[in-house]
Amino acid sequence: MAQQPARRVVLGVSGGIAAYKACEVLRRFTESGYDVTVVPTAAALEFVGAPTWAALSGKPVSADVWTDVHQVPHVRIGQSADLVVVVPATADLLAKAAHGLADDLLSNTLLTARCPVVFAPAMHTEMWEHPATVANVATLRSRGLVVVEPAEGRLTGKDTGKGRLPDPDEIFELAVHVLARGAAAPDLTGRHVVVSAGGTREYLDPVRFLGNRSSGLQGYALARAAAARGAEVTLVSANVSLPDPAGVTVTRVGTTAELRDAVVAGAATADAVVMAAAPADFRPTATSDHKIKKAADGSSPTIELTQNPDVLATISHDRARPGAVIVGFAAETGDETGSVLELATAKLARKGCDLLVVNDVSGGAVFGSPDNEAVILAADGARRAVPHGSKGALAEVIWDEVVARLD
Ligand code: CTP
């Protein structure tokens, strides 16, 4: 079989201190077989020099339009790209792109590109929140470009706040999602979605808890895919040790009660809520504030349990935001009362959600695995089987089904 030509990626780099992190993004692309052309601005070269970009990309690097003019680089690079990703995008670069300025190779490339474009901004909070930047970001998003929300955290100086570049690996993952969607527009732009992920823990004492095997991988894949489709994403994460997906606001919770509070708060403004988390159904009625010791007489303690709130049923019945699409997951094994799909159909009706993603977990097949296989049941009677594939691929199908039901 003929080998497919490598996908062509333009990595734009503008002049911020986070330019050094773009080296990591470049490495991820080249190691994954992409053909990368780095287009830095002159200011970016003050932070990281051309030899670094040339060595890592295996190609010559230029910031201006006067090098190799006979090859018309100011037009050719943008025209022939499959994806342009700008890391970091400064306030100045966003302003130029929003207003169509073209005074160097990167701004020319952005004007000639007809492929998907991703900006990963990094700047101080004041610059990100300035009305000029806010308007420029809105303009770029309205044109179908993806502008990743910066992360919160330590900035260049001693200050902290919003404006930090997300994790380079996660920028790469998001960019690959955008590239895979090709010409499809980011169809969640302007939408707020809430995704829950992981498993809650209910403490018996300061060191012991009741928990479950949920890894959080499916919820994180959903959050990542939604961000790549342009959504404002709130990820309610219960006891997950995965890096924060790029462009996603992560709220960390421990127990089912904390998860419920975070999800209910998010659902007030959300266009969609996806409950991929596995909340513990029960908690110890009493939690000891000291470690429970073994009894001298060898007797074992009895743990009394209290049922936790059902978060999915609560938000489905409250419908805080009419028109929002609510999605649940059902991990079923089937039993003497019914098959996997029979039990799932009853659960869909009982919970009152719009879509139920059903996993057959006989044998613990799904937990911690990068893959998944599911059937999506809809309250409107539709049914869609999703063949075995990555959790990222299942996430895309779930968002397709959500988008089809948004008002
Ligand atoms: N769920 C929830 N709150 C709970 C338990 C579950 O919101 N306390 C959500 C899960 O996030 C998932 C869906 O409900 O989206 C189904 O989870 P599952 O564990 O299959 O359902 P249960 O209600 O626990 O049903 P079962 O009686 O089969 O244990």
PDB file of N, CA and C in Angstrom, residues 63-152:
ATOM      1  N   ALA A  63      11.780  34.284   9.633  1.00  0.00           N
ATOM      2  CA  ALA A  63      10.672  35.063  10.201  1.00  0.00           C
ATOM      3  C   ALA A  63      10.153  36.091   9.220  1.00  0.00           C
ATOM      4  N   ASP A  64      10.971  36.395   8.183  1.00  0.00           N
ATOM      5  CA  ASP A  64      10.560  37.482   7.287  1.00  0.00           C
ATOM      6  C   ASP A  64      10.159  36.937   5.920  1.00  0.00           C
ATOM      7  N   VAL A  65       9.680  37.837   5.077  1.00  0.00           N
ATOM      8  CA  VAL A  65       9.192  37.409   3.757  1.00  0.00           C
ATOM      9  C   VAL A  65      10.260  37.611   2.680  1.00  0.00           C
ATOM     10  N   TRP A  66      11.477  37.954   3.077  1.00  0.00           N
ATOM     11  CA  TRP A  66      12.522  38.296   2.090  1.00  0.00           C
ATOM     12  C   TRP A  66      13.527  37.174   1.880  1.00  0.00           C
ATOM     13  N   THR A  67      13.307  36.035   2.511  1.00  0.00           N
ATOM     14  CA  THR A  67      14.201  34.894   2.322  1.00  0.00           C
ATOM     15  C   THR A  67      13.562  33.948   1.305  1.00  0.00           C
ATOM     16  N   ASP A  68      14.349  33.437   0.362  1.00  0.00           N
ATOM     17  CA  ASP A  68      13.845  32.512  -0.679  1.00  0.00           C
ATOM     18  C   ASP A  68      12.596  33.066  -1.378  1.00  0.00           C
ATOM     19  N   VAL A  69      12.674  34.336  -1.757  1.00  0.00           N
ATOM     20  CA  VAL A  69      11.492  35.001  -2.327  1.00  0.00           C
ATOM     21  C   VAL A  69      10.992  34.286  -3.586  1.00  0.00           C
ATOM     22  N   HIS A  70      11.924  33.666  -4.347  1.00  0.00           N
ATOM     23  CA  HIS A  70      11.510  32.992  -5.587  1.00  0.00           C
ATOM     24  C   HIS A  70      10.540  31.843  -5.306  1.00  0.00           C
ATOM     25  N   GLN A  71      10.519  31.352  -4.065  1.00  0.00           N
ATOM     26  CA  GLN A  71       9.574  30.272  -3.713  1.00  0.00           C
ATOM     27  C   GLN A  71       8.260  30.823  -3.126  1.00  0.00           C
ATOM     28  N   VAL A  72       8.137  32.111  -3.125  1.00  0.00           N
ATOM     29  CA  VAL A  72       6.936  32.820  -2.644  1.00  0.00           C
ATOM     30  C   VAL A  72       6.454  32.261  -1.291  1.00  0.00           C
ATOM     31  N   PRO A  73       7.332  32.236  -0.295  1.00  0.00           N
ATOM     32  CA  PRO A  73       6.968  31.585   0.975  1.00  0.00           C
ATOM     33  C   PRO A  73       5.806  32.260   1.701  1.00  0.00           C
ATOM     34  N   HIS A  74       5.622  33.580   1.462  1.00  0.00           N
ATOM     35  CA  HIS A  74       4.582  34.263   2.240  1.00  0.00           C
ATOM     36  C   HIS A  74       3.184  33.762   1.873  1.00  0.00           C
ATOM     37  N   VAL A  75       3.077  33.095   0.710  1.00  0.00           N
ATOM     38  CA  VAL A  75       1.786  32.541   0.292  1.00  0.00           C
ATOM     39  C   VAL A  75       1.809  31.009   0.380  1.00  0.00           C
ATOM     40  N   ARG A  76       2.912  30.420  -0.069  1.00  0.00           N
ATOM     41  CA  ARG A  76       2.973  28.967  -0.208  1.00  0.00           C
ATOM     42  C   ARG A  76       2.824  28.235   1.124  1.00  0.00           C
ATOM     43  N   ILE A  77       3.466  28.740   2.167  1.00  0.00           N
ATOM     44  CA  ILE A  77       3.463  28.007   3.445  1.00  0.00           C
ATOM     45  C   ILE A  77       2.034  27.883   3.990  1.00  0.00           C
ATOM     46  N   GLY A  78       1.292  28.978   3.936  1.00  0.00           N
ATOM     47  CA  GLY A  78      -0.092  28.936   4.430  1.00  0.00           C
ATOM     48  C   GLY A  78      -0.989  28.092   3.537  1.00  0.00           C
ATOM     49  N   GLN A  79      -0.842  28.284   2.218  1.00  0.00           N
ATOM     50  CA  GLN A  79      -1.704  27.560   1.269  1.00  0.00           C
ATOM     51  C   GLN A  79      -1.562  26.048   1.389  1.00  0.00           C
ATOM     52  N   SER A  80      -0.329  25.593   1.647  1.00  0.00           N
ATOM     53  CA  SER A  80      -0.108  24.144   1.606  1.00  0.00           C
ATOM     54  C   SER A  80      -0.239  23.472   2.978  1.00  0.00           C
ATOM     55  N   ALA A  81      -0.616  24.239   4.010  1.00  0.00           N
ATOM     56  CA  ALA A  81      -0.696  23.656   5.362  1.00  0.00           C
ATOM     57  C   ALA A  81      -2.003  22.883   5.560  1.00  0.00           C
ATOM     58  N   ASP A  82      -1.911  21.799   6.336  1.00  0.00           N
ATOM     59  CA  ASP A  82      -3.115  21.078   6.772  1.00  0.00           C
ATOM     60  C   ASP A  82      -3.604  21.615   8.121  1.00  0.00           C
ATOM     61  N   LEU A  83      -2.694  22.255   8.859  1.00  0.00           N
ATOM     62  CA  LEU A  83      -3.037  22.820  10.170  1.00  0.00           C
ATOM     63  C   LEU A  83      -2.013  23.904  10.493  1.00  0.00           C
ATOM     64  N   VAL A  84      -2.502  25.019  11.032  1.00  0.00           N
ATOM     65  CA  VAL A  84      -1.592  26.025  11.590  1.00  0.00           C
ATOM     66  C   VAL A  84      -1.875  26.092  13.088  1.00  0.00           C
ATOM     67  N   VAL A  85      -0.817  25.992  13.887  1.00  0.00           N
ATOM     68  CA  VAL A  85      -0.993  26.116  15.338  1.00  0.00           C
ATOM     69  C   VAL A  85       0.033  27.117  15.851  1.00  0.00           C
ATOM     70  N   VAL A  86      -0.445  28.121  16.580  1.00  0.00           N
ATOM     71  CA  VAL A  86       0.433  29.196  17.043  1.00  0.00           C
ATOM     72  C   VAL A  86       0.638  29.043  18.558  1.00  0.00           C
ATOM     73  N   VAL A  87       1.891  28.799  18.940  1.00  0.00           N
ATOM     74  CA  VAL A  87       2.253  28.543  20.343  1.00  0.00           C
ATOM     75  C   VAL A  87       3.528  29.304  20.692  1.00  0.00           C
ATOM     76  N   PRO A  88       3.544  30.225  21.580  1.00  0.00           N
ATOM     77  CA  PRO A  88       2.392  30.866  22.179  1.00  0.00           C
ATOM     78  C   PRO A  88       1.844  31.943  21.239  1.00  0.00           C
ATOM     79  N   ALA A  89       0.565  32.271  21.420  1.00  0.00           N
ATOM     80  CA  ALA A  89      -0.004  33.416  20.702  1.00  0.00           C
ATOM     81  C   ALA A  89      -0.034  34.586  21.677  1.00  0.00           C
ATOM     82  N   THR A  90       0.707  35.630  21.356  1.00  0.00           N
ATOM     83  CA  THR A  90       0.723  36.819  22.229  1.00  0.00           C
ATOM     84  C   THR A  90      -0.497  37.687  21.933  1.00  0.00           C
ATOM     85  N   ALA A  91      -0.729  38.684  22.797  1.00  0.00           N
ATOM     86  CA  ALA A  91      -1.833  39.633  22.562  1.00  0.00           C
ATOM     87  C   ALA A  91      -1.618  40.339  21.227  1.00  0.00           C
ATOM     88  N   ASP A  92      -0.367  40.670  20.929  1.00  0.00           N
ATOM     89  CA  ASP A  92      -0.040  41.366  19.674  1.00  0.00           C
ATOM     90  C   ASP A  92      -0.371  40.487  18.468  1.00  0.00           C
ATOM     91  N   LEU A  93      -0.013  39.208  18.533  1.00  0.00           N
ATOM     92  CA  LEU A  93      -0.265  38.285  17.409  1.00  0.00           C
ATOM     93  C   LEU A  93      -1.763  38.098  17.206  1.00  0.00           C
ATOM     94  N   LEU A  94      -2.528  37.975  18.318  1.00  0.00           N
ATOM     95  CA  LEU A  94      -3.982  37.816  18.203  1.00  0.00           C
ATOM     96  C   LEU A  94      -4.591  39.066  17.553  1.00  0.00           C
ATOM     97  N   ALA A  95      -4.081  40.243  17.940  1.00  0.00           N
ATOM     98  CA  ALA A  95      -4.600  41.494  17.369  1.00  0.00           C
ATOM     99  C   ALA A  95      -4.331  41.549  15.867  1.00  0.00           C
ATOM    100  N   LYS A  96      -3.121  41.176  15.495  1.00  0.00           N
ATOM    101  CA  LYS A  96      -2.771  41.169  14.066  1.00  0.00           C
ATOM    102  C   LYS A  96      -3.673  40.219  13.293  1.00  0.00           C
ATOM    103  N   ALA A  97      -3.847  39.014  13.825  1.00  0.00           N
ATOM    104  CA  ALA A  97      -4.648  38.006  13.126  1.00  0.00           C
ATOM    105  C   ALA A  97      -6.105  38.459  13.012  1.00  0.00           C
ATOM    106  N   ALA A  98      -6.612  39.071  14.092  1.00  0.00           N
ATOM    107  CA  ALA A  98      -8.013  39.504  14.068  1.00  0.00           C
ATOM    108  C   ALA A  98      -8.230  40.611  13.045  1.00  0.00           C
ATOM    109  N   HIS A  99      -7.201  41.432  12.836  1.00  0.00           N
ATOM    110  CA  HIS A  99      -7.364  42.583  11.950  1.00  0.00           C
ATOM    111  C   HIS A  99      -6.755  42.372  10.573  1.00  0.00           C
ATOM    112  N   GLY A 100      -6.203  41.196  10.331  1.00  0.00           N
ATOM    113  CA  GLY A 100      -5.705  40.893   8.995  1.00  0.00           C
ATOM    114  C   GLY A 100      -4.417  41.589   8.621  1.00  0.00           C
ATOM    115  N   LEU A 101      -3.608  41.977   9.595  1.00  0.00           N
ATOM    116  CA  LEU A 101      -2.311  42.587   9.268  1.00  0.00           C
ATOM    117  C   LEU A 101      -1.379  41.512   8.711  1.00  0.00           C
ATOM    118  N   ALA A 102      -0.451  41.940   7.877  1.00  0.00           N
ATOM    119  CA  ALA A 102       0.450  40.974   7.241  1.00  0.00           C
ATOM    120  C   ALA A 102       1.804  41.626   7.022  1.00  0.00           C
ATOM    121  N   ASP A 103       2.588  41.747   8.096  1.00  0.00           N
ATOM    122  CA  ASP A 103       3.877  42.424   7.970  1.00  0.00           C
ATOM    123  C   ASP A 103       5.062  41.516   8.283  1.00  0.00           C
ATOM    124  N   ASP A 104       4.814  40.216   8.418  1.00  0.00           N
ATOM    125  CA  ASP A 104       5.927  39.272   8.544  1.00  0.00           C
ATOM    126  C   ASP A 104       5.442  37.917   8.032  1.00  0.00           C
ATOM    127  N   LEU A 105       6.307  36.914   8.102  1.00  0.00           N
ATOM    128  CA  LEU A 105       5.955  35.638   7.473  1.00  0.00           C
ATOM    129  C   LEU A 105       4.777  34.959   8.186  1.00  0.00           C
ATOM    130  N   LEU A 106       4.730  35.055   9.537  1.00  0.00           N
ATOM    131  CA  LEU A 106       3.639  34.379  10.253  1.00  0.00           C
ATOM    132  C   LEU A 106       2.292  35.037   9.966  1.00  0.00           C
ATOM    133  N   SER A 107       2.241  36.358   9.994  1.00  0.00           N
ATOM    134  CA  SER A 107       0.941  37.016   9.745  1.00  0.00           C
ATOM    135  C   SER A 107       0.498  36.802   8.295  1.00  0.00           C
ATOM    136  N   ASN A 108       1.436  36.758   7.351  1.00  0.00           N
ATOM    137  CA  ASN A 108       1.081  36.412   5.956  1.00  0.00           C
ATOM    138  C   ASN A 108       0.536  34.984   5.882  1.00  0.00           C
ATOM    139  N   THR A 109       1.192  34.091   6.585  1.00  0.00           N
ATOM    140  CA  THR A 109       0.773  32.678   6.571  1.00  0.00           C
ATOM    141  C   THR A 109      -0.642  32.545   7.112  1.00  0.00           C
ATOM    142  N   LEU A 110      -0.949  33.289   8.180  1.00  0.00           N
ATOM    143  CA  LEU A 110      -2.303  33.213   8.755  1.00  0.00           C
ATOM    144  C   LEU A 110      -3.360  33.730   7.779  1.00  0.00           C
ATOM    145  N   LEU A 111      -2.973  34.688   6.925  1.00  0.00           N
ATOM    146  CA  LEU A 111      -3.944  35.218   5.952  1.00  0.00           C
ATOM    147  C   LEU A 111      -4.150  34.284   4.774  1.00  0.00           C
ATOM    148  N   THR A 112      -3.160  33.480   4.459  1.00  0.00           N
ATOM    149  CA  THR A 112      -3.274  32.621   3.271  1.00  0.00           C
ATOM    150  C   THR A 112      -3.736  31.205   3.619  1.00  0.00           C
ATOM    151  N   ALA A 113      -3.731  30.847   4.918  1.00  0.00           N
ATOM    152  CA  ALA A 113      -4.124  29.491   5.317  1.00  0.00           C
ATOM    153  C   ALA A 113      -5.634  29.311   5.160  1.00  0.00           C
ATOM    154  N   ARG A 114      -6.033  28.195   4.581  1.00  0.00           N
ATOM    155  CA  ARG A 114      -7.462  27.854   4.489  1.00  0.00           C
ATOM    156  C   ARG A 114      -7.779  26.612   5.329  1.00  0.00           C
ATOM    157  N   CYS A 115      -6.789  26.145   6.060  1.00  0.00           N
ATOM    158  CA  CYS A 115      -6.931  24.946   6.897  1.00  0.00           C
ATOM    159  C   CYS A 115      -7.368  25.371   8.310  1.00  0.00           C
ATOM    160  N   PRO A 116      -7.646  24.416   9.198  1.00  0.00           N
ATOM    161  CA  PRO A 116      -7.936  24.793  10.591  1.00  0.00           C
ATOM    162  C   PRO A 116      -6.752  25.512  11.242  1.00  0.00           C
ATOM    163  N   VAL A 117      -7.080  26.458  12.114  1.00  0.00           N
ATOM    164  CA  VAL A 117      -6.043  27.235  12.805  1.00  0.00           C
ATOM    165  C   VAL A 117      -6.321  27.196  14.314  1.00  0.00           C
ATOM    166  N   VAL A 118      -5.279  26.933  15.080  1.00  0.00           N
ATOM    167  CA  VAL A 118      -5.379  26.899  16.554  1.00  0.00           C
ATOM    168  C   VAL A 118      -4.413  27.936  17.123  1.00  0.00           C
ATOM    169  N   PHE A 119      -4.911  28.776  18.021  1.00  0.00           N
ATOM    170  CA  PHE A 119      -4.053  29.703  18.750  1.00  0.00           C
ATOM    171  C   PHE A 119      -3.993  29.237  20.207  1.00  0.00           C
ATOM    172  N   ALA A 120      -2.798  29.125  20.756  1.00  0.00           N
ATOM    173  CA  ALA A 120      -2.644  28.821  22.181  1.00  0.00           C
ATOM    174  C   ALA A 120      -2.055  30.068  22.854  1.00  0.00           C
ATOM    175  N   PRO A 121      -2.909  30.973  23.339  1.00  0.00           N
ATOM    176  CA  PRO A 121      -2.413  32.230  23.890  1.00  0.00           C
ATOM    177  C   PRO A 121      -1.654  32.039  25.207  1.00  0.00           C
ATOM    178  N   ALA A 122      -0.713  32.915  25.446  1.00  0.00           N
ATOM    179  CA  ALA A 122      -0.036  32.999  26.751  1.00  0.00           C
ATOM    180  C   ALA A 122       0.357  34.454  26.944  1.00  0.00           C
ATOM    181  N   MET A 123      -0.052  35.018  28.063  1.00  0.00           N
ATOM    182  CA  MET A 123       0.248  36.432  28.348  1.00  0.00           C
ATOM    183  C   MET A 123      -0.138  36.712  29.787  1.00  0.00           C
ATOM    184  N   HIS A 124       0.136  37.932  30.253  1.00  0.00           N
ATOM    185  CA  HIS A 124      -0.299  38.268  31.605  1.00  0.00           C
ATOM    186  C   HIS A 124      -1.814  38.456  31.647  1.00  0.00           C
ATOM    187  N   THR A 125      -2.363  38.214  32.834  1.00  0.00           N
ATOM    188  CA  THR A 125      -3.818  38.242  33.016  1.00  0.00           C
ATOM    189  C   THR A 125      -4.408  39.566  32.530  1.00  0.00           C
ATOM    190  N   GLU A 126      -3.722  40.676  32.843  1.00  0.00           N
ATOM    191  CA  GLU A 126      -4.256  41.983  32.452  1.00  0.00           C
ATOM    192  C   GLU A 126      -4.412  42.071  30.945  1.00  0.00           C
ATOM    193  N   MET A 127      -3.432  41.543  30.223  1.00  0.00           N
ATOM    194  CA  MET A 127      -3.485  41.583  28.750  1.00  0.00           C
ATOM    195  C   MET A 127      -4.607  40.684  28.227  1.00  0.00           C
ATOM    196  N   TRP A 128      -4.740  39.487  28.818  1.00  0.00           N
ATOM    197  CA  TRP A 128      -5.787  38.540  28.385  1.00  0.00           C
ATOM    198  C   TRP A 128      -7.176  39.126  28.631  1.00  0.00           C
ATOM    199  N   GLU A 129      -7.319  39.839  29.757  1.00  0.00           N
ATOM    200  CA  GLU A 129      -8.643  40.363  30.118  1.00  0.00           C
ATOM    201  C   GLU A 129      -8.917  41.733  29.511  1.00  0.00           C
ATOM    202  N   HIS A 130      -7.933  42.337  28.843  1.00  0.00           N
ATOM    203  CA  HIS A 130      -8.149  43.670  28.266  1.00  0.00           C
ATOM    204  C   HIS A 130      -9.252  43.591  27.204  1.00  0.00           C
ATOM    205  N   PRO A 131     -10.149  44.584  27.188  1.00  0.00           N
ATOM    206  CA  PRO A 131     -11.255  44.534  26.215  1.00  0.00           C
ATOM    207  C   PRO A 131     -10.775  44.367  24.769  1.00  0.00           C
ATOM    208  N   ALA A 132      -9.605  44.894  24.436  1.00  0.00           N
ATOM    209  CA  ALA A 132      -9.108  44.753  23.059  1.00  0.00           C
ATOM    210  C   ALA A 132      -8.825  43.280  22.756  1.00  0.00           C
ATOM    211  N   THR A 133      -8.162  42.599  23.705  1.00  0.00           N
ATOM    212  CA  THR A 133      -7.861  41.171  23.499  1.00  0.00           C
ATOM    213  C   THR A 133      -9.150  40.356  23.484  1.00  0.00           C
ATOM    214  N   VAL A 134     -10.060  40.674  24.412  1.00  0.00           N
ATOM    215  CA  VAL A 134     -11.339  39.947  24.475  1.00  0.00           C
ATOM    216  C   VAL A 134     -12.059  40.055  23.127  1.00  0.00           C
ATOM    217  N   ALA A 135     -12.065  41.254  22.552  1.00  0.00           N
ATOM    218  CA  ALA A 135     -12.749  41.457  21.259  1.00  0.00           C
ATOM    219  C   ALA A 135     -12.019  40.711  20.141  1.00  0.00           C
ATOM    220  N   ASN A 136     -10.692  40.741  20.174  1.00  0.00           N
ATOM    221  CA  ASN A 136      -9.929  40.045  19.121  1.00  0.00           C
ATOM    222  C   ASN A 136     -10.152  38.539  19.180  1.00  0.00           C
ATOM    223  N   VAL A 137     -10.183  37.995  20.396  1.00  0.00           N
ATOM    224  CA  VAL A 137     -10.420  36.554  20.553  1.00  0.00           C
ATOM    225  C   VAL A 137     -11.820  36.204  20.042  1.00  0.00           C
ATOM    226  N   ALA A 138     -12.805  37.045  20.377  1.00  0.00           N
ATOM    227  CA  ALA A 138     -14.184  36.787  19.915  1.00  0.00           C
ATOM    228  C   ALA A 138     -14.242  36.822  18.386  1.00  0.00           C
ATOM    229  N   THR A 139     -13.518  37.753  17.782  1.00  0.00           N
ATOM    230  CA  THR A 139     -13.499  37.850  16.311  1.00  0.00           C
ATOM    231  C   THR A 139     -12.923  36.583  15.698  1.00  0.00           C
ATOM    232  N   LEU A 140     -11.795  36.142  16.252  1.00  0.00           N
ATOM    233  CA  LEU A 140     -11.142  34.945  15.699  1.00  0.00           C
ATOM    234  C   LEU A 140     -12.046  33.727  15.856  1.00  0.00           C
ATOM    235  N   ARG A 141     -12.676  33.592  17.012  1.00  0.00           N
ATOM    236  CA  ARG A 141     -13.569  32.439  17.232  1.00  0.00           C
ATOM    237  C   ARG A 141     -14.770  32.508  16.291  1.00  0.00           C
ATOM    238  N   SER A 142     -15.282  33.710  16.055  1.00  0.00           N
ATOM    239  CA  SER A 142     -16.461  33.824  15.178  1.00  0.00           C
ATOM    240  C   SER A 142     -16.123  33.433  13.742  1.00  0.00           C
ATOM    241  N   ARG A 143     -14.824  33.450  13.417  1.00  0.00           N
ATOM    242  CA  ARG A 143     -14.397  33.013  12.078  1.00  0.00           C
ATOM    243  C   ARG A 143     -14.117  31.515  12.015  1.00  0.00           C
ATOM    244  N   GLY A 144     -14.393  30.805  13.100  1.00  0.00           N
ATOM    245  CA  GLY A 144     -14.218  29.353  13.080  1.00  0.00           C
ATOM    246  C   GLY A 144     -12.815  28.905  13.457  1.00  0.00           C
ATOM    247  N   LEU A 145     -12.022  29.822  14.030  1.00  0.00           N
ATOM    248  CA  LEU A 145     -10.682  29.433  14.482  1.00  0.00           C
ATOM    249  C   LEU A 145     -10.770  29.030  15.959  1.00  0.00           C
ATOM    250  N   VAL A 146      -9.862  28.184  16.379  1.00  0.00           N
ATOM    251  CA  VAL A 146      -9.884  27.725  17.778  1.00  0.00           C
ATOM    252  C   VAL A 146      -8.876  28.553  18.580  1.00  0.00           C
ATOM    253  N   VAL A 147      -9.368  29.271  19.575  1.00  0.00           N
ATOM    254  CA  VAL A 147      -8.490  30.001  20.500  1.00  0.00           C
ATOM    255  C   VAL A 147      -8.605  29.291  21.848  1.00  0.00           C
ATOM    256  N   VAL A 148      -7.528  28.669  22.262  1.00  0.00           N
ATOM    257  CA  VAL A 148      -7.520  27.865  23.487  1.00  0.00           C
ATOM    258  C   VAL A 148      -7.516  28.792  24.698  1.00  0.00           C
ATOM    259  N   GLU A 149      -8.362  28.510  25.685  1.00  0.00           N
ATOM    260  CA  GLU A 149      -8.323  29.300  26.924  1.00  0.00           C
ATOM    261  C   GLU A 149      -6.990  29.052  27.622  1.00  0.00           C
ATOM    262  N   PRO A 150      -6.290  30.105  28.053  1.00  0.00           N
ATOM    263  CA  PRO A 150      -5.041  29.868  28.793  1.00  0.00           C
ATOM    264  C   PRO A 150      -5.342  29.235  30.151  1.00  0.00           C
ATOM    265  N   ALA A 151      -4.303  28.650  30.729  1.00  0.00           N
ATOM    266  CA  ALA A 151      -4.459  28.023  32.042  1.00  0.00           C
ATOM    267  C   ALA A 151      -4.234  29.063  33.132  1.00  0.00           C
ATOM    268  N   GLU A 152      -4.642  28.719  34.351  1.00  0.00           N
ATOM    269  CA  GLU A 152      -4.347  29.543  35.529  1.00  0.00           C
ATOM    270  C   GLU A 152      -3.050  29.041  36.132  1.00  0.00           C
TER     271      GLU A 152
END
